[in-house]
Short mmCIF file of C-alpha atoms in Angstrom, two decimals:
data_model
loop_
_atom_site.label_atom_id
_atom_site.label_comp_id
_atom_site.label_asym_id
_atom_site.label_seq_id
_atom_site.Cartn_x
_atom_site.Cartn_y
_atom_site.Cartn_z
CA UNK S 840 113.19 117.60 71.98
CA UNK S 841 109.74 117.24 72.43
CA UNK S 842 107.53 119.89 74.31
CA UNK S 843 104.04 120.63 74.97
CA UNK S 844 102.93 123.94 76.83
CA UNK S 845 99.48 124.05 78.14
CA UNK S 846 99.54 127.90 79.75
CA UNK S 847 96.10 127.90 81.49
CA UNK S 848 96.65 126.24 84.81
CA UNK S 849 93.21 127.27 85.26
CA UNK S 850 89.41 128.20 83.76
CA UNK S 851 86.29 128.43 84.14
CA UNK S 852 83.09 128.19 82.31
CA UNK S 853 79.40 128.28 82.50
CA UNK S 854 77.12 125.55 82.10
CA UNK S 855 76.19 125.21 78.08
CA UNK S 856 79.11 127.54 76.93
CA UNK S 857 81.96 126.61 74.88
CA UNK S 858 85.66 126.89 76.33
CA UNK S 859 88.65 126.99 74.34
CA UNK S 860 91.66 125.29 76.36
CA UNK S 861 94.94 125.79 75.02
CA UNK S 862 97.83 123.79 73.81
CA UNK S 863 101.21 124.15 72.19
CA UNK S 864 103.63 121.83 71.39
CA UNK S 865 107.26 121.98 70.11
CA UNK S 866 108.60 119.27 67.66
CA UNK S 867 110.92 118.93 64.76
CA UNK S 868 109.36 115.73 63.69
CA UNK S 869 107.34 115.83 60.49
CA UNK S 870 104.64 113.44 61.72
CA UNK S 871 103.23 112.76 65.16
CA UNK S 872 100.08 112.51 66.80
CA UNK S 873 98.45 114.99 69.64
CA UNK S 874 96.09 113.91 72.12
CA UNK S 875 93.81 115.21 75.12
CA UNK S 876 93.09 112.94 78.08
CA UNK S 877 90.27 114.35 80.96
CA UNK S 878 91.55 113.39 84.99
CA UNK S 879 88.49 114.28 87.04
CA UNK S 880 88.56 114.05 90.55
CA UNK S 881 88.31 110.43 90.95
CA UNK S 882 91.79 110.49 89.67
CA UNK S 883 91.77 107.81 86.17
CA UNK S 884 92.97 109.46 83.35
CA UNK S 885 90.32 109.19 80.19
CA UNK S 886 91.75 109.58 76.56
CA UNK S 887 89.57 112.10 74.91
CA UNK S 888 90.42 112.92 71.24
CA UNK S 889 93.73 112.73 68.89
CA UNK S 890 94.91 114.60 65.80
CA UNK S 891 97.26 113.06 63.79
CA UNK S 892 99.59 115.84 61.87
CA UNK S 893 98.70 114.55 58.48
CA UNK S 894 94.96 114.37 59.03
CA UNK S 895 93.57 117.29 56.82
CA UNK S 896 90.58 117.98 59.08
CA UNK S 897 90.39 119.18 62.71
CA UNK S 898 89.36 116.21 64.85
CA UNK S 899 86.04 115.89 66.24
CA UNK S 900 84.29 113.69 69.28
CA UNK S 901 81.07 114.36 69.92
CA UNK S 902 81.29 117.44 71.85
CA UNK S 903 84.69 117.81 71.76
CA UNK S 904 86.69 118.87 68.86
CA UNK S 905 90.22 119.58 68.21
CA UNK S 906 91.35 123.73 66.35
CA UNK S 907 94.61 121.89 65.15
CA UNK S 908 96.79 124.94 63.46
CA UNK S 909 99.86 123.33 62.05
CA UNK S 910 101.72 126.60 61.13
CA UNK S 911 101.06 127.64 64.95
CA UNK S 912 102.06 124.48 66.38
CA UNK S 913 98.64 124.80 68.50
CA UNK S 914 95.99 122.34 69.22
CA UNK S 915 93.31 123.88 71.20
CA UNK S 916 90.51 121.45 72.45
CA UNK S 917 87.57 123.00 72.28
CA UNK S 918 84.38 122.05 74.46
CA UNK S 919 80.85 122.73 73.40
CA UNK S 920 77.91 123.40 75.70
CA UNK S 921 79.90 122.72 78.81
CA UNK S 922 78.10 120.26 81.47
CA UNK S 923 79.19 119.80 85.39
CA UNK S 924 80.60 116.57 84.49
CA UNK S 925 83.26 118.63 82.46
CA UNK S 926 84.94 119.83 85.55
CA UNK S 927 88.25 118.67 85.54
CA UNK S 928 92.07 118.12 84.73
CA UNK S 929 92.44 118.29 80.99
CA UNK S 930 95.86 117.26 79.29
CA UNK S 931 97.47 117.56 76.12
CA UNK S 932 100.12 115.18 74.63
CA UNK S 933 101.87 114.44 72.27
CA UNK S 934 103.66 111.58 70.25
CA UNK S 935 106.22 111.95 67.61
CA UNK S 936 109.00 109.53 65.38
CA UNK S 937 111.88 109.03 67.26
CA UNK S 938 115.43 107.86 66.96
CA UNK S 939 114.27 104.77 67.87
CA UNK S 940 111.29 104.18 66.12
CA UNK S 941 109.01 104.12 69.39
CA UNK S 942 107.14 107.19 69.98
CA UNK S 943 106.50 107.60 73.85
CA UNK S 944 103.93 110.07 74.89
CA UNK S 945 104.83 113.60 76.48
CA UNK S 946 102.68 115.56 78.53
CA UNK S 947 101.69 119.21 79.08
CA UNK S 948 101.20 120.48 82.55
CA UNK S 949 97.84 120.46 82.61
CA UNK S 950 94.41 122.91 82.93
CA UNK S 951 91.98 122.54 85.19
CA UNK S 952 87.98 123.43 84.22
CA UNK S 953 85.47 124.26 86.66
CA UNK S 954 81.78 124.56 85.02
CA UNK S 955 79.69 126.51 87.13
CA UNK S 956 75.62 125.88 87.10
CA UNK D 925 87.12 93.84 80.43
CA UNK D 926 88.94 95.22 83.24
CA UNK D 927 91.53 96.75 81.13
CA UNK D 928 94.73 97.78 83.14
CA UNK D 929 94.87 97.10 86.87
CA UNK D 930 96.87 98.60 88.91
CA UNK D 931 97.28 97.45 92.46
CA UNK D 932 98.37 98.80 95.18
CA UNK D 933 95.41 102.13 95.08
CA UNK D 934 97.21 103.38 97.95
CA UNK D 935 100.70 103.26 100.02
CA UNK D 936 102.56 104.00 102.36
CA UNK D 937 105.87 103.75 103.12
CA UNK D 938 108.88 104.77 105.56
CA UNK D 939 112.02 106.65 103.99
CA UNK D 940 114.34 103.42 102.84
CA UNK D 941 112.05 100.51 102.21
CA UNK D 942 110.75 98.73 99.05
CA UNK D 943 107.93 98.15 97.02
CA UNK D 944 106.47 96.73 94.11
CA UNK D 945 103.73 98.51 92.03
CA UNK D 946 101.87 95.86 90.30
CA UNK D 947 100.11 96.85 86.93
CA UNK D 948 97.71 94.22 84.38
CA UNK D 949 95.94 94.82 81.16
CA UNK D 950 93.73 92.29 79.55
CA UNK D 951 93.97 93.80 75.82
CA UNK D 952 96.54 92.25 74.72
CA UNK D 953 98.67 95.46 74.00
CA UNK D 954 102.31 95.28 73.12
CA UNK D 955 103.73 98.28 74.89
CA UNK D 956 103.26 99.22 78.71
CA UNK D 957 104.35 101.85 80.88
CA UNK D 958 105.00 103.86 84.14
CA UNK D 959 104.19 107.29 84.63
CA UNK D 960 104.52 109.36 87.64
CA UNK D 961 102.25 112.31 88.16
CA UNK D 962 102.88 115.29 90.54
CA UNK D 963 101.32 118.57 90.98
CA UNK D 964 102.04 121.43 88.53
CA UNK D 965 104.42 118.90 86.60
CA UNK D 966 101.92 116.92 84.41
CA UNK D 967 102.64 113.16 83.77
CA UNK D 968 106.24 112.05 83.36
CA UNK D 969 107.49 108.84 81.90
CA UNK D 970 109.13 106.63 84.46
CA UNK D 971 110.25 103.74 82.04
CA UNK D 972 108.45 102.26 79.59
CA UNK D 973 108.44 98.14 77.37
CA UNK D 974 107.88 98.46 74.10
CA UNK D 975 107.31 94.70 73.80
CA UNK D 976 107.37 91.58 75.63
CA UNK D 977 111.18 91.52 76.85
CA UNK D 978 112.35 94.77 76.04
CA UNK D 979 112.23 98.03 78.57
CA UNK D 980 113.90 101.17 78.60
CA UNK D 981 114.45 104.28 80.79
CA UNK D 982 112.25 107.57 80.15
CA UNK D 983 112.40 110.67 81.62
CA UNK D 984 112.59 110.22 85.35
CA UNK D 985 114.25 106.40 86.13
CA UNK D 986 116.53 107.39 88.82
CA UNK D 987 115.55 105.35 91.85
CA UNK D 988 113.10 102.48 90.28
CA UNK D 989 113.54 99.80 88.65
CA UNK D 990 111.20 97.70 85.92
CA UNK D 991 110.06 93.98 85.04
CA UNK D 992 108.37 92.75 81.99
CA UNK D 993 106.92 89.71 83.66
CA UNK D 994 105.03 88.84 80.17
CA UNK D 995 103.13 90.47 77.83
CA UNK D 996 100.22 91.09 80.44
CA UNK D 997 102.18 92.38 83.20
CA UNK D 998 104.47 95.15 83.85
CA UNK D 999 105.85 96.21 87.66
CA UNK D 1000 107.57 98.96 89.10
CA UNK D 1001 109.82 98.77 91.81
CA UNK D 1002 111.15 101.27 94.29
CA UNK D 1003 114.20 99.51 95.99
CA UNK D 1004 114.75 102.53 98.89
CA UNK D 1005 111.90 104.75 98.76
CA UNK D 1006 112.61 108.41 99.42
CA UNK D 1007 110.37 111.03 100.17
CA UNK D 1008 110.90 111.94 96.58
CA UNK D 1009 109.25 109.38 95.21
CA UNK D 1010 105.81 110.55 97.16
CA UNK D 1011 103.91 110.90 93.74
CA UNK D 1012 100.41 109.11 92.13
CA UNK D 1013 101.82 106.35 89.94
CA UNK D 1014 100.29 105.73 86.31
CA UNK D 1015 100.84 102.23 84.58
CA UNK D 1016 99.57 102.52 81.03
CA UNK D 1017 99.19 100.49 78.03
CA UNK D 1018 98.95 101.03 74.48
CA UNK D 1019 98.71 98.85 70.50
CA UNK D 1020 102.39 99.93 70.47
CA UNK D 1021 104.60 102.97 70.17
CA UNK D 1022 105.51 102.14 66.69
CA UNK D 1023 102.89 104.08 65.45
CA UNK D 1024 102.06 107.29 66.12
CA UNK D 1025 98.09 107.30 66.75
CA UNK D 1026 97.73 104.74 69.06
CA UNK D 1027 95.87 106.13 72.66
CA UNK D 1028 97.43 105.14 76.10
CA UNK D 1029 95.05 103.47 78.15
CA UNK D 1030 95.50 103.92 81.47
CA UNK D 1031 95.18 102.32 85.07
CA UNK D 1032 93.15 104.21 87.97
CA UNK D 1033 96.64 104.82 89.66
CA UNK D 1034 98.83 104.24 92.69
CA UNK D 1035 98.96 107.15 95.35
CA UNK D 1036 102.51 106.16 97.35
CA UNK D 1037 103.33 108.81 100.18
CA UNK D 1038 107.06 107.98 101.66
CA UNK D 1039 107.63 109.57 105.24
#
């Protein structure tokens, strides 16, 4: 079955630093897809950045990018020069071939960033 | 483009009584679904329709129940509410599940308290 394990329920970061937030998934697929969505407080849920298991490079989104380690079964999203408007719920997911041929999404538990001035 | 509407924003109801959560996207995506979100637990799939006429249980189904109404609209129903079900509801919609890369889009959500 599919898993993902986000084990940060929470961090924090200054303004302009980079944060690492973590993310580990468990699959016995050989292709799926891994995703980040951003909840702030307003609640909507805003799809970030994906990684797709065959793509060769890490994923990258402006300030966002994606440490995908296959072997590790990790897929860190990483945050560059961290702004206020970062704050937030951050969640990993992840989509893989099933049984049936439609791949519904799973979710990790969540981490929630707080970017200090 | 509004994308996918959800309607109610906000409920409540009384231990026993029904409702219908009413969800609406305008990009003409195949597959829809419900997700429930409560603290500490992350999103869980509800059910989901992989196409026009077609829905299926996920992880959580016990207590609701699901209508493709057509390919724009997808509902949620809770036929006895319990205090359970208290949760923010997520109706989402994506190209379709058949491939691996396409991104939910999501509604703003439905916060339902049951007393």
């Amino acid at each position: 079955a599919q898993k993902i394990t986000q084990t940060q329920p929470g961090m924090f970061v200054q303004e302009k630093e980079a944060v690492t937030l973590d993310c580990t998934y468990d699959t016995s697929d050989p292709s799926y897809g891994l995703f980040w969505y951003k909840q702030p407080s307003s609640g909507e849920m805003i799809f970030l950045i994906y990684q797709g298991s065959y793509d060769q490079q890490n994923a990258t989104e402006g300030r966002y990018s994606l440490n995908f380690q296959k072997a590790r079964k990790s897929a860190n999203l990483v945050i560059s020069a961290s702004q206020l408007g970062d704050s937030a719920m951050y969640f990993c997911a992840m989509r893989s071939e099933m049984n049936t041929g439609f791949q519904k999404l799973v979710f990790g538990t969540g981490t929630r960033l707080l970017v200090s001035p | 483009n509004a994308g996918v509407t959800q309607t109610p924003k906000f409920q409540v109801l009384k231990t026993g009584q029904s409702m219908t959560l009413q969800c609406a996207q305008d990009m003409n995506h195949n597959s829809m679904y419900w997700y429930r979100q409560d603290p500490g637990m992350g999103l869980r799939l509800i059910y989901y329709s992989a196409s026009e006429g077609t829905t299926d249980k996920g992880e959580v189904p016990n207590g609701y129940n699901v209508s493709r109404l057509n390919k724009r609209e997808f509902s949620l129903r809770l036929e006895s509410a319990a205090p359970s079900q208290t949760s923010v509801y997520f109706c989402a919609s994506s190209d379709g599940g058949w491939t691996y890369n396409s991104p939910l889009h999501f509604g703003n959500g439905t916060r339902l308290t049951v007393t």
